Amino acid sequence: MASPAAHTFILGSEGQLGSELRLALRERMDPSLLLCTDLKAGADAGLARFETLDILDFKAVEDLMERHKPRHVYLLAAMLSAKGEANPGAAWKLNMDGLISVLDLSLRFGVERVFWPSSIAVFGPESPRDPAVQAGYMDPKTVYGISKLSGELWCRYYHNVHGLDVRSLRYPGIISWRTLPGGGTTDYAVDIFHQALARQHYTCFLEEGSRLPMMYIDDAIRGTLELMDAPAAQIRCRTSYNLGAMDFSPGELAAEIRQRIPSFTIQYEPDFRQAIANQWPMRVDDRQARQDWGWSPRFDLAATCDTMLEALRRVQ
Ligand code: AKB
């Protein structure tokens, strides 16, 4: 028997966010109606319907949309900040062309809601850093940040001009254990847990005091679903919402880990990613998300450390 048409797509399902979003969506819907796609299948791809898809292959994306006519689309395929600086042209193409194709096709095939992730990378050295305000001066200097800020404006354009219900969050650094993040500046805050358990030592590519906004993955996924569930009238921001949870420096994270693994040591060898971190905010002001659709984080630094170490001990 042919599979039913899928009404929810995750495009870019095998990365840090997609692999967790897939699990959360499976809990809320008939899993046969969820279709996951990525360049290649990850370890957990079998947990949902999966198709190989290059988001830059317009014809293939068009064909998939035409066959399924999904109601909800989560577009998560992207190149992050550090990798983007090494591959500026490819980062721009993936992050921009991928978005515009999906926005166009969503309009054409009547998608009801689109989710697209933005990032704290939209802020730059002259933007307010403590905290980053929802709407203020933004001067991203990385290709990733420029693509995210441009993408936010395209999302608002498609909403204002075409009525497409596209929603977005500016994620801070996301901390998760199921998959490793790929190519970001905040990745140290994931890697450190793996190394703390494997070697009781970590060499950090950011300075000890480099404070950045961060969030545990469960909060990020819950925030995403709450945003997508909210009635359209409550979504007053059509670029992207600041989303906050906690902020810390590598030194503070190391101290928290040392409380749980007393033999843990850390050394600091900042590389090119330090220059990226220096341009990003230390904290974000997320009052608009709280007011408009009730955002409230649940994980602080202590809860994040407990959960990460417990989960990684279980799977290692
Ligand atoms: C990165 O570090 O590039 C990402 C982000 C903050 O968007 N984690």
PDB file of C-alpha atoms and ligand atoms in Angstrom:
ATOM      1  CA  MET A   1       0.000   0.000   0.000  1.00  0.00           C
ATOM      2  CA  ALA A   2       1.341   3.475  -0.867  1.00  0.00           C
ATOM      3  CA  SER A   3       2.348   5.661   2.095  1.00  0.00           C
ATOM      4  CA  PRO A   4      -0.042   8.532   2.846  1.00  0.00           C
ATOM      5  CA  ALA A   5       1.006  12.066   1.890  1.00  0.00           C
ATOM      6  CA  ALA A   6       3.090  13.579   4.681  1.00  0.00           C
ATOM      7  CA  HIS A   7       1.642  16.749   6.217  1.00  0.00           C
ATOM      8  CA  THR A   8       4.786  17.807   8.075  1.00  0.00           C
ATOM      9  CA  PHE A   9       8.293  18.098   6.587  1.00  0.00           C
ATOM     10  CA  ILE A  10      11.607  18.517   8.359  1.00  0.00           C
ATOM     11  CA  LEU A  11      14.099  19.618   5.699  1.00  0.00           C
ATOM     12  CA  GLY A  12      17.550  19.111   7.208  1.00  0.00           C
ATOM     13  CA  SER A  13      16.450  16.517   9.737  1.00  0.00           C
ATOM     14  CA  GLU A  14      19.789  14.924  10.609  1.00  0.00           C
ATOM     15  CA  GLY A  15      21.492  17.850  12.332  1.00  0.00           C
ATOM     16  CA  GLN A  16      21.509  18.935  15.961  1.00  0.00           C
ATOM     17  CA  LEU A  17      18.014  20.465  15.897  1.00  0.00           C
ATOM     18  CA  GLY A  18      16.334  18.254  13.313  1.00  0.00           C
ATOM     19  CA  SER A  19      17.194  14.979  14.990  1.00  0.00           C
ATOM     20  CA  GLU A  20      15.541  16.179  18.215  1.00  0.00           C
ATOM     21  CA  LEU A  21      12.606  17.895  16.530  1.00  0.00           C
ATOM     22  CA  ARG A  22      11.821  14.616  14.759  1.00  0.00           C
ATOM     23  CA  LEU A  23      11.457  12.856  18.126  1.00  0.00           C
ATOM     24  CA  ALA A  24       9.261  15.602  19.549  1.00  0.00           C
ATOM     25  CA  LEU A  25       6.985  15.687  16.482  1.00  0.00           C
ATOM     26  CA  ARG A  26       6.635  11.913  16.468  1.00  0.00           C
ATOM     27  CA  GLU A  27       5.139  12.154  19.966  1.00  0.00           C
ATOM     28  CA  ARG A  28       2.493  14.601  18.801  1.00  0.00           C
ATOM     29  CA  MET A  29       1.337  13.172  15.498  1.00  0.00           C
ATOM     30  CA  ASP A  30       0.893  10.042  13.459  1.00  0.00           C
ATOM     31  CA  PRO A  31       4.560   9.334  12.583  1.00  0.00           C
ATOM     32  CA  SER A  32       3.603   8.210   9.087  1.00  0.00           C
ATOM     33  CA  LEU A  33       2.588  11.811   8.362  1.00  0.00           C
ATOM     34  CA  LEU A  34       6.055  13.164   9.179  1.00  0.00           C
ATOM     35  CA  LEU A  35       8.654  13.217   6.401  1.00  0.00           C
ATOM     36  CA  CYS A  36      12.314  13.887   7.206  1.00  0.00           C
ATOM     37  CA  THR A  37      14.889  14.787   4.559  1.00  0.00           C
ATOM     38  CA  ASP A  38      18.590  15.502   4.491  1.00  0.00           C
ATOM     39  CA  LEU A  39      21.649  15.060   2.289  1.00  0.00           C
ATOM     40  CA  LYS A  40      22.178  11.672   3.861  1.00  0.00           C
ATOM     41  CA  ALA A  41      20.503   9.545   6.475  1.00  0.00           C
ATOM     42  CA  GLY A  42      21.801   9.825  10.051  1.00  0.00           C
ATOM     43  CA  ALA A  43      21.888   7.073  12.652  1.00  0.00           C
ATOM     44  CA  ASP A  44      18.279   7.655  13.769  1.00  0.00           C
ATOM     45  CA  ALA A  45      16.803   8.309  10.319  1.00  0.00           C
ATOM     46  CA  GLY A  46      14.803   5.070  10.626  1.00  0.00           C
ATOM     47  CA  LEU A  47      12.727   6.661  13.402  1.00  0.00           C
ATOM     48  CA  ALA A  48      10.668   8.473  10.767  1.00  0.00           C
ATOM     49  CA  ARG A  49       9.996   8.378   7.041  1.00  0.00           C
ATOM     50  CA  PHE A  50      13.166   9.601   5.419  1.00  0.00           C
ATOM     51  CA  GLU A  51      14.125  10.732   1.910  1.00  0.00           C
ATOM     52  CA  THR A  52      17.481  11.905   0.679  1.00  0.00           C
ATOM     53  CA  LEU A  53      17.153  15.498  -0.520  1.00  0.00           C
ATOM     54  CA  ASP A  54      19.527  18.305  -1.440  1.00  0.00           C
ATOM     55  CA  ILE A  55      17.711  21.498  -0.535  1.00  0.00           C
ATOM     56  CA  LEU A  56      19.572  23.240  -3.382  1.00  0.00           C
ATOM     57  CA  ASP A  57      18.050  20.852  -5.928  1.00  0.00           C
ATOM     58  CA  PHE A  58      15.003  23.008  -6.668  1.00  0.00           C
ATOM     59  CA  LYS A  59      13.359  20.408  -8.922  1.00  0.00           C
ATOM     60  CA  ALA A  60      13.636  17.711  -6.257  1.00  0.00           C
ATOM     61  CA  VAL A  61      12.200  19.982  -3.543  1.00  0.00           C
ATOM     62  CA  GLU A  62       9.408  21.046  -5.908  1.00  0.00           C
ATOM     63  CA  ASP A  63       8.626  17.433  -6.706  1.00  0.00           C
ATOM     64  CA  LEU A  64       8.471  16.490  -3.021  1.00  0.00           C
ATOM     65  CA  MET A  65       6.202  19.454  -2.205  1.00  0.00           C
ATOM     66  CA  GLU A  66       3.948  18.668  -5.154  1.00  0.00           C
ATOM     67  CA  ARG A  67       3.608  15.015  -4.132  1.00  0.00           C
ATOM     68  CA  HIS A  68       2.826  15.691  -0.470  1.00  0.00           C
ATOM     69  CA  LYS A  69       1.445  19.243  -0.259  1.00  0.00           C
ATOM     70  CA  PRO A  70       2.592  19.502   3.383  1.00  0.00           C
ATOM     71  CA  ARG A  71       0.802  21.768   5.865  1.00  0.00           C
ATOM     72  CA  HIS A  72       3.851  22.482   8.033  1.00  0.00           C
ATOM     73  CA  VAL A  73       7.475  22.788   6.888  1.00  0.00           C
ATOM     74  CA  TYR A  74      10.504  23.113   9.170  1.00  0.00           C
ATOM     75  CA  LEU A  75      13.501  24.225   7.096  1.00  0.00           C
ATOM     76  CA  LEU A  76      16.592  23.461   9.185  1.00  0.00           C
ATOM     77  CA  ALA A  77      19.259  22.862   6.506  1.00  0.00           C
ATOM     78  CA  ALA A  78      21.982  25.467   7.065  1.00  0.00           C
ATOM     79  CA  MET A  79      25.710  26.084   7.307  1.00  0.00           C
ATOM     80  CA  LEU A  80      26.733  27.503  10.711  1.00  0.00           C
ATOM     81  CA  SER A  81      29.096  30.357  11.585  1.00  0.00           C
ATOM     82  CA  ALA A  82      32.585  28.837  11.753  1.00  0.00           C
ATOM     83  CA  LYS A  83      32.140  26.559   8.743  1.00  0.00           C
ATOM     84  CA  GLY A  84      30.506  29.449   6.890  1.00  0.00           C
ATOM     85  CA  GLU A  85      33.595  31.645   7.328  1.00  0.00           C
ATOM     86  CA  ALA A  86      35.685  28.902   5.710  1.00  0.00           C
ATOM     87  CA  ASN A  87      33.157  28.530   2.840  1.00  0.00           C
ATOM     88  CA  PRO A  88      31.473  31.931   2.381  1.00  0.00           C
ATOM     89  CA  GLY A  89      30.000  31.313  -1.080  1.00  0.00           C
ATOM     90  CA  ALA A  90      28.625  27.890  -0.181  1.00  0.00           C
ATOM     91  CA  ALA A  91      27.210  29.203   3.118  1.00  0.00           C
ATOM     92  CA  TRP A  92      25.398  32.048   1.370  1.00  0.00           C
ATOM     93  CA  LYS A  93      24.026  29.741  -1.306  1.00  0.00           C
ATOM     94  CA  LEU A  94      22.761  27.093   1.099  1.00  0.00           C
ATOM     95  CA  ASN A  95      21.355  29.512   3.661  1.00  0.00           C
ATOM     96  CA  MET A  96      19.755  31.911   1.149  1.00  0.00           C
ATOM     97  CA  ASP A  97      18.834  29.924  -1.966  1.00  0.00           C
ATOM     98  CA  GLY A  98      17.488  27.111   0.206  1.00  0.00           C
ATOM     99  CA  LEU A  99      15.253  29.544   2.094  1.00  0.00           C
ATOM    100  CA  ILE A 100      13.934  31.414  -0.955  1.00  0.00           C
ATOM    101  CA  SER A 101      13.110  28.143  -2.769  1.00  0.00           C
ATOM    102  CA  VAL A 102      11.195  26.835   0.217  1.00  0.00           C
ATOM    103  CA  LEU A 103       9.330  30.119   0.709  1.00  0.00           C
ATOM    104  CA  ASP A 104       8.350  30.182  -2.991  1.00  0.00           C
ATOM    105  CA  LEU A 105       7.276  26.556  -3.047  1.00  0.00           C
ATOM    106  CA  SER A 106       5.408  26.934   0.252  1.00  0.00           C
ATOM    107  CA  LEU A 107       3.359  29.718  -1.297  1.00  0.00           C
ATOM    108  CA  ARG A 108       2.729  27.730  -4.456  1.00  0.00           C
ATOM    109  CA  PHE A 109       1.642  24.550  -2.664  1.00  0.00           C
ATOM    110  CA  GLY A 110      -0.384  26.199   0.094  1.00  0.00           C
ATOM    111  CA  VAL A 111       1.810  25.381   3.102  1.00  0.00           C
ATOM    112  CA  GLU A 112       0.031  26.700   6.209  1.00  0.00           C
ATOM    113  CA  ARG A 113       3.081  27.343   8.433  1.00  0.00           C
ATOM    114  CA  VAL A 114       6.822  27.478   7.770  1.00  0.00           C
ATOM    115  CA  PHE A 115       9.502  27.495  10.462  1.00  0.00           C
ATOM    116  CA  TRP A 116      12.981  28.834   9.736  1.00  0.00           C
ATOM    117  CA  PRO A 117      15.730  29.218  12.342  1.00  0.00           C
ATOM    118  CA  SER A 118      17.648  32.438  12.775  1.00  0.00           C
ATOM    119  CA  SER A 119      20.457  32.989  15.288  1.00  0.00           C
ATOM    120  CA  ILE A 120      22.176  35.379  17.677  1.00  0.00           C
ATOM    121  CA  ALA A 121      24.621  35.680  14.748  1.00  0.00           C
ATOM    122  CA  VAL A 122      22.372  38.445  13.320  1.00  0.00           C
ATOM    123  CA  PHE A 123      23.978  40.766  15.869  1.00  0.00           C
ATOM    124  CA  GLY A 124      27.374  42.354  15.312  1.00  0.00           C
ATOM    125  CA  PRO A 125      30.094  44.322  17.080  1.00  0.00           C
ATOM    126  CA  GLU A 126      28.129  47.578  17.135  1.00  0.00           C
ATOM    127  CA  SER A 127      24.839  45.944  18.212  1.00  0.00           C
ATOM    128  CA  PRO A 128      23.919  46.194  21.908  1.00  0.00           C
ATOM    129  CA  ARG A 129      25.490  43.099  23.537  1.00  0.00           C
ATOM    130  CA  ASP A 130      24.177  43.077  27.085  1.00  0.00           C
ATOM    131  CA  PRO A 131      21.467  42.404  26.306  1.00  0.00           C
ATOM    132  CA  ALA A 132      20.820  42.164  22.559  1.00  0.00           C
ATOM    133  CA  VAL A 133      17.512  43.924  22.012  1.00  0.00           C
ATOM    134  CA  GLN A 134      14.716  42.493  19.876  1.00  0.00           C
ATOM    135  CA  ALA A 135      14.802  45.289  17.302  1.00  0.00           C
ATOM    136  CA  GLY A 136      17.845  47.495  17.154  1.00  0.00           C
ATOM    137  CA  TYR A 137      21.019  48.117  15.216  1.00  0.00           C
ATOM    138  CA  MET A 138      22.351  44.929  13.632  1.00  0.00           C
ATOM    139  CA  ASP A 139      25.659  44.665  11.837  1.00  0.00           C
ATOM    140  CA  PRO A 140      26.583  40.992  11.456  1.00  0.00           C
ATOM    141  CA  LYS A 141      30.107  40.492  10.175  1.00  0.00           C
ATOM    142  CA  THR A 142      30.019  36.739   9.447  1.00  0.00           C
ATOM    143  CA  VAL A 143      28.521  35.325   6.245  1.00  0.00           C
ATOM    144  CA  TYR A 144      26.307  33.164   8.441  1.00  0.00           C
ATOM    145  CA  GLY A 145      25.048  36.223  10.331  1.00  0.00           C
ATOM    146  CA  ILE A 146      24.502  38.191   7.126  1.00  0.00           C
ATOM    147  CA  SER A 147      22.549  35.275   5.652  1.00  0.00           C
ATOM    148  CA  LYS A 148      20.434  34.974   8.809  1.00  0.00           C
ATOM    149  CA  LEU A 149      19.632  38.693   8.937  1.00  0.00           C
ATOM    150  CA  SER A 150      18.784  38.729   5.216  1.00  0.00           C
ATOM    151  CA  GLY A 151      16.715  35.573   5.680  1.00  0.00           C
ATOM    152  CA  GLU A 152      14.740  37.205   8.490  1.00  0.00           C
ATOM    153  CA  LEU A 153      13.886  40.098   6.161  1.00  0.00           C
ATOM    154  CA  TRP A 154      12.835  37.683   3.418  1.00  0.00           C
ATOM    155  CA  CYS A 155      10.583  35.863   5.890  1.00  0.00           C
ATOM    156  CA  ARG A 156       8.909  39.145   6.820  1.00  0.00           C
ATOM    157  CA  TYR A 157       8.601  40.053   3.128  1.00  0.00           C
ATOM    158  CA  TYR A 158       6.849  36.777   2.293  1.00  0.00           C
ATOM    159  CA  HIS A 159       4.515  37.322   5.226  1.00  0.00           C
ATOM    160  CA  ASN A 160       3.755  40.963   4.496  1.00  0.00           C
ATOM    161  CA  VAL A 161       3.500  40.752   0.714  1.00  0.00           C
ATOM    162  CA  HIS A 162       2.198  37.216   0.158  1.00  0.00           C
ATOM    163  CA  GLY A 163       0.569  36.376   3.490  1.00  0.00           C
ATOM    164  CA  LEU A 164       2.782  33.330   4.072  1.00  0.00           C
ATOM    165  CA  ASP A 165       2.722  32.324   7.745  1.00  0.00           C
ATOM    166  CA  VAL A 166       6.454  31.972   8.309  1.00  0.00           C
ATOM    167  CA  ARG A 167       7.796  32.007  11.871  1.00  0.00           C
ATOM    168  CA  SER A 168      11.313  32.198  13.205  1.00  0.00           C
ATOM    169  CA  LEU A 169      13.453  32.141  16.364  1.00  0.00           C
ATOM    170  CA  ARG A 170      16.930  33.541  16.952  1.00  0.00           C
ATOM    171  CA  TYR A 171      18.487  30.570  18.670  1.00  0.00           C
ATOM    172  CA  PRO A 172      21.392  31.068  21.039  1.00  0.00           C
ATOM    173  CA  GLY A 173      24.054  28.315  21.249  1.00  0.00           C
ATOM    174  CA  ILE A 174      22.217  25.005  21.580  1.00  0.00           C
ATOM    175  CA  ILE A 175      23.494  22.312  23.947  1.00  0.00           C
ATOM    176  CA  SER A 176      22.498  18.727  23.192  1.00  0.00           C
ATOM    177  CA  TRP A 177      23.876  15.198  23.529  1.00  0.00           C
ATOM    178  CA  ARG A 178      22.177  13.139  20.804  1.00  0.00           C
ATOM    179  CA  THR A 179      24.198  14.565  17.898  1.00  0.00           C
ATOM    180  CA  LEU A 180      27.230  16.802  17.709  1.00  0.00           C
ATOM    181  CA  PRO A 181      26.656  20.271  16.302  1.00  0.00           C
ATOM    182  CA  GLY A 182      28.589  20.958  13.125  1.00  0.00           C
ATOM    183  CA  GLY A 183      30.663  24.036  12.379  1.00  0.00           C
ATOM    184  CA  GLY A 184      29.409  26.529  14.968  1.00  0.00           C
ATOM    185  CA  THR A 185      31.133  28.934  17.361  1.00  0.00           C
ATOM    186  CA  THR A 186      29.097  27.813  20.365  1.00  0.00           C
ATOM    187  CA  ASP A 187      30.001  24.142  19.765  1.00  0.00           C
ATOM    188  CA  TYR A 188      32.559  24.179  22.576  1.00  0.00           C
ATOM    189  CA  ALA A 189      29.650  24.026  25.045  1.00  0.00           C
ATOM    190  CA  VAL A 190      28.713  20.595  23.644  1.00  0.00           C
ATOM    191  CA  ASP A 191      32.163  19.200  22.981  1.00  0.00           C
ATOM    192  CA  ILE A 192      33.309  19.993  26.517  1.00  0.00           C
ATOM    193  CA  PHE A 193      30.880  17.425  27.977  1.00  0.00           C
ATOM    194  CA  HIS A 194      32.119  14.650  25.657  1.00  0.00           C
ATOM    195  CA  GLN A 195      35.753  15.416  26.508  1.00  0.00           C
ATOM    196  CA  ALA A 196      35.060  15.805  30.226  1.00  0.00           C
ATOM    197  CA  LEU A 197      33.745  12.244  30.324  1.00  0.00           C
ATOM    198  CA  ALA A 198      36.267  10.710  27.920  1.00  0.00           C
ATOM    199  CA  ARG A 199      39.487  12.500  29.052  1.00  0.00           C
ATOM    200  CA  GLN A 200      38.627  14.701  32.041  1.00  0.00           C
ATOM    201  CA  HIS A 201      40.275  17.478  30.038  1.00  0.00           C
ATOM    202  CA  TYR A 202      39.192  19.994  27.422  1.00  0.00           C
ATOM    203  CA  THR A 203      41.105  22.432  25.236  1.00  0.00           C
ATOM    204  CA  CYS A 204      38.699  25.295  24.606  1.00  0.00           C
ATOM    205  CA  PHE A 205      38.828  27.368  21.411  1.00  0.00           C
ATOM    206  CA  LEU A 206      37.258  30.374  23.178  1.00  0.00           C
ATOM    207  CA  GLU A 207      38.690  32.459  26.008  1.00  0.00           C
ATOM    208  CA  GLU A 208      37.807  31.714  29.628  1.00  0.00           C
ATOM    209  CA  GLY A 209      35.586  34.780  29.973  1.00  0.00           C
ATOM    210  CA  SER A 210      33.814  34.711  26.614  1.00  0.00           C
ATOM    211  CA  ARG A 211      30.159  34.986  27.665  1.00  0.00           C
ATOM    212  CA  LEU A 212      27.467  33.852  25.210  1.00  0.00           C
ATOM    213  CA  PRO A 213      23.734  33.119  25.401  1.00  0.00           C
ATOM    214  CA  MET A 214      23.001  29.375  25.460  1.00  0.00           C
ATOM    215  CA  MET A 215      20.036  27.006  25.702  1.00  0.00           C
ATOM    216  CA  TYR A 216      19.460  23.330  26.407  1.00  0.00           C
ATOM    217  CA  ILE A 217      17.961  21.483  23.447  1.00  0.00           C
ATOM    218  CA  ASP A 218      14.689  20.561  25.205  1.00  0.00           C
ATOM    219  CA  ASP A 219      13.945  24.256  25.697  1.00  0.00           C
ATOM    220  CA  ALA A 220      14.846  24.991  22.060  1.00  0.00           C
ATOM    221  CA  ILE A 221      12.506  22.288  20.741  1.00  0.00           C
ATOM    222  CA  ARG A 222       9.678  23.226  23.106  1.00  0.00           C
ATOM    223  CA  GLY A 223      10.053  26.893  22.137  1.00  0.00           C
ATOM    224  CA  THR A 224       9.920  25.967  18.458  1.00  0.00           C
ATOM    225  CA  LEU A 225       6.736  23.936  18.874  1.00  0.00           C
ATOM    226  CA  GLU A 226       5.099  26.582  21.072  1.00  0.00           C
ATOM    227  CA  LEU A 227       5.851  29.225  18.451  1.00  0.00           C
ATOM    228  CA  MET A 228       4.398  27.021  15.713  1.00  0.00           C
ATOM    229  CA  ASP A 229       1.294  26.238  17.823  1.00  0.00           C
ATOM    230  CA  ALA A 230       0.547  29.868  18.685  1.00  0.00           C
ATOM    231  CA  PRO A 231      -2.418  31.520  16.906  1.00  0.00           C
ATOM    232  CA  ALA A 232      -1.195  33.700  14.020  1.00  0.00           C
ATOM    233  CA  ALA A 233      -2.601  36.840  15.681  1.00  0.00           C
ATOM    234  CA  GLN A 234      -0.119  36.394  18.550  1.00  0.00           C
ATOM    235  CA  ILE A 235       2.916  36.385  16.250  1.00  0.00           C
ATOM    236  CA  ARG A 236       3.637  40.094  16.166  1.00  0.00           C
ATOM    237  CA  CYS A 237       7.263  39.704  15.125  1.00  0.00           C
ATOM    238  CA  ARG A 238       7.640  38.495  11.563  1.00  0.00           C
ATOM    239  CA  THR A 239      11.420  38.722  11.330  1.00  0.00           C
ATOM    240  CA  SER A 240      12.560  36.470  14.182  1.00  0.00           C
ATOM    241  CA  TYR A 241      12.148  36.374  17.966  1.00  0.00           C
ATOM    242  CA  ASN A 242      15.044  36.686  20.412  1.00  0.00           C
ATOM    243  CA  LEU A 243      14.955  33.562  22.579  1.00  0.00           C
ATOM    244  CA  GLY A 244      16.863  33.446  25.852  1.00  0.00           C
ATOM    245  CA  ALA A 245      17.498  30.849  28.530  1.00  0.00           C
ATOM    246  CA  MET A 246      20.925  31.273  30.187  1.00  0.00           C
ATOM    247  CA  ASP A 247      24.342  32.743  29.527  1.00  0.00           C
ATOM    248  CA  PHE A 248      27.763  31.653  30.696  1.00  0.00           C
ATOM    249  CA  SER A 249      31.460  31.710  29.854  1.00  0.00           C
ATOM    250  CA  PRO A 250      33.707  28.679  29.255  1.00  0.00           C
ATOM    251  CA  GLY A 251      35.236  29.310  32.705  1.00  0.00           C
ATOM    252  CA  GLU A 252      31.836  29.173  34.402  1.00  0.00           C
ATOM    253  CA  LEU A 253      30.844  26.047  32.487  1.00  0.00           C
ATOM    254  CA  ALA A 254      34.124  24.361  33.404  1.00  0.00           C
ATOM    255  CA  ALA A 255      33.589  25.205  37.099  1.00  0.00           C
ATOM    256  CA  GLU A 256      30.095  23.697  36.958  1.00  0.00           C
ATOM    257  CA  ILE A 257      31.457  20.513  35.332  1.00  0.00           C
ATOM    258  CA  ARG A 258      34.253  20.330  37.923  1.00  0.00           C
ATOM    259  CA  GLN A 259      31.618  20.226  40.672  1.00  0.00           C
ATOM    260  CA  ARG A 260      30.428  16.964  39.088  1.00  0.00           C
ATOM    261  CA  ILE A 261      33.802  15.632  37.806  1.00  0.00           C
ATOM    262  CA  PRO A 262      36.428  16.945  40.279  1.00  0.00           C
ATOM    263  CA  SER A 263      39.393  15.757  38.153  1.00  0.00           C
ATOM    264  CA  PHE A 264      38.237  17.816  35.138  1.00  0.00           C
ATOM    265  CA  THR A 265      40.733  20.374  33.814  1.00  0.00           C
ATOM    266  CA  ILE A 266      40.505  22.935  31.015  1.00  0.00           C
ATOM    267  CA  GLN A 267      42.992  24.986  29.016  1.00  0.00           C
ATOM    268  CA  TYR A 268      42.269  27.870  26.657  1.00  0.00           C
ATOM    269  CA  GLU A 269      43.643  28.128  23.129  1.00  0.00           C
ATOM    270  CA  PRO A 270      41.423  30.671  21.371  1.00  0.00           C
ATOM    271  CA  ASP A 271      41.350  30.408  17.571  1.00  0.00           C
ATOM    272  CA  PHE A 272      39.519  32.286  14.773  1.00  0.00           C
ATOM    273  CA  ARG A 273      36.188  31.502  16.427  1.00  0.00           C
ATOM    274  CA  GLN A 274      37.041  33.921  19.256  1.00  0.00           C
ATOM    275  CA  ALA A 275      36.665  36.824  16.813  1.00  0.00           C
ATOM    276  CA  ILE A 276      33.177  35.563  15.944  1.00  0.00           C
ATOM    277  CA  ALA A 277      32.175  35.168  19.600  1.00  0.00           C
ATOM    278  CA  ASN A 278      33.439  38.688  20.356  1.00  0.00           C
ATOM    279  CA  GLN A 279      30.813  40.129  17.966  1.00  0.00           C
ATOM    280  CA  TRP A 280      27.883  38.243  19.475  1.00  0.00           C
ATOM    281  CA  PRO A 281      25.730  39.240  22.423  1.00  0.00           C
ATOM    282  CA  MET A 282      26.393  38.128  25.987  1.00  0.00           C
ATOM    283  CA  ARG A 283      22.676  37.976  26.791  1.00  0.00           C
ATOM    284  CA  VAL A 284      19.440  38.449  24.872  1.00  0.00           C
ATOM    285  CA  ASP A 285      16.335  40.366  25.779  1.00  0.00           C
ATOM    286  CA  ASP A 286      13.502  37.993  24.896  1.00  0.00           C
ATOM    287  CA  ARG A 287      10.606  39.900  26.439  1.00  0.00           C
ATOM    288  CA  GLN A 288       8.686  40.019  23.180  1.00  0.00           C
ATOM    289  CA  ALA A 289       8.647  36.213  22.879  1.00  0.00           C
ATOM    290  CA  ARG A 290       7.501  35.997  26.510  1.00  0.00           C
ATOM    291  CA  GLN A 291       4.741  38.555  25.954  1.00  0.00           C
ATOM    292  CA  ASP A 292       3.506  37.414  22.545  1.00  0.00           C
ATOM    293  CA  TRP A 293       3.342  33.636  22.923  1.00  0.00           C
ATOM    294  CA  GLY A 294       4.367  32.905  26.497  1.00  0.00           C
ATOM    295  CA  TRP A 295       8.013  31.826  26.123  1.00  0.00           C
ATOM    296  CA  SER A 296       9.644  30.668  29.361  1.00  0.00           C
ATOM    297  CA  PRO A 297      12.832  28.555  29.551  1.00  0.00           C
ATOM    298  CA  ARG A 298      13.138  25.655  31.998  1.00  0.00           C
ATOM    299  CA  PHE A 299      16.819  24.671  31.934  1.00  0.00           C
ATOM    300  CA  ASP A 300      19.495  26.664  33.739  1.00  0.00           C
ATOM    301  CA  LEU A 301      23.217  25.863  33.717  1.00  0.00           C
ATOM    302  CA  ALA A 302      23.049  23.372  36.612  1.00  0.00           C
ATOM    303  CA  ALA A 303      20.114  21.450  35.108  1.00  0.00           C
ATOM    304  CA  THR A 304      21.848  21.441  31.712  1.00  0.00           C
ATOM    305  CA  CYS A 305      25.064  19.989  33.191  1.00  0.00           C
ATOM    306  CA  ASP A 306      23.186  17.316  35.149  1.00  0.00           C
ATOM    307  CA  THR A 307      21.144  16.302  32.114  1.00  0.00           C
ATOM    308  CA  MET A 308      24.055  16.302  29.657  1.00  0.00           C
ATOM    309  CA  LEU A 309      26.362  14.232  31.878  1.00  0.00           C
ATOM    310  CA  GLU A 310      23.637  11.758  32.800  1.00  0.00           C
ATOM    311  CA  ALA A 311      22.600  11.274  29.154  1.00  0.00           C
ATOM    312  CA  LEU A 312      26.153  10.928  27.832  1.00  0.00           C
ATOM    313  CA  ARG A 313      27.097   8.436  30.583  1.00  0.00           C
ATOM    314  CA  ARG A 314      24.073   6.384  29.550  1.00  0.00           C
ATOM    315  CA  VAL A 315      24.950   6.262  25.844  1.00  0.00           C
ATOM    316  CA  GLN A 316      28.772   6.112  25.981  1.00  0.00           C
TER     317      GLN A 316
HETATM  318  C1  AKB B   1      26.855  28.869  15.734  1.00  0.00           C
HETATM  319  O1  AKB B   1      27.645  28.878  16.692  1.00  0.00           O
HETATM  320  O2  AKB B   1      27.173  29.177  14.586  1.00  0.00           O
HETATM  321  C2  AKB B   1      25.411  28.511  16.001  1.00  0.00           C
HETATM  322  C3  AKB B   1      24.584  29.714  16.256  1.00  0.00           C
HETATM  323  C4  AKB B   1      24.743  30.495  17.493  1.00  0.00           C
HETATM  324  O3  AKB B   1      23.771  30.044  15.442  1.00  0.00           O
HETATM  325  N1  AKB B   1      25.330  27.624  17.120  1.00  0.00           N
END
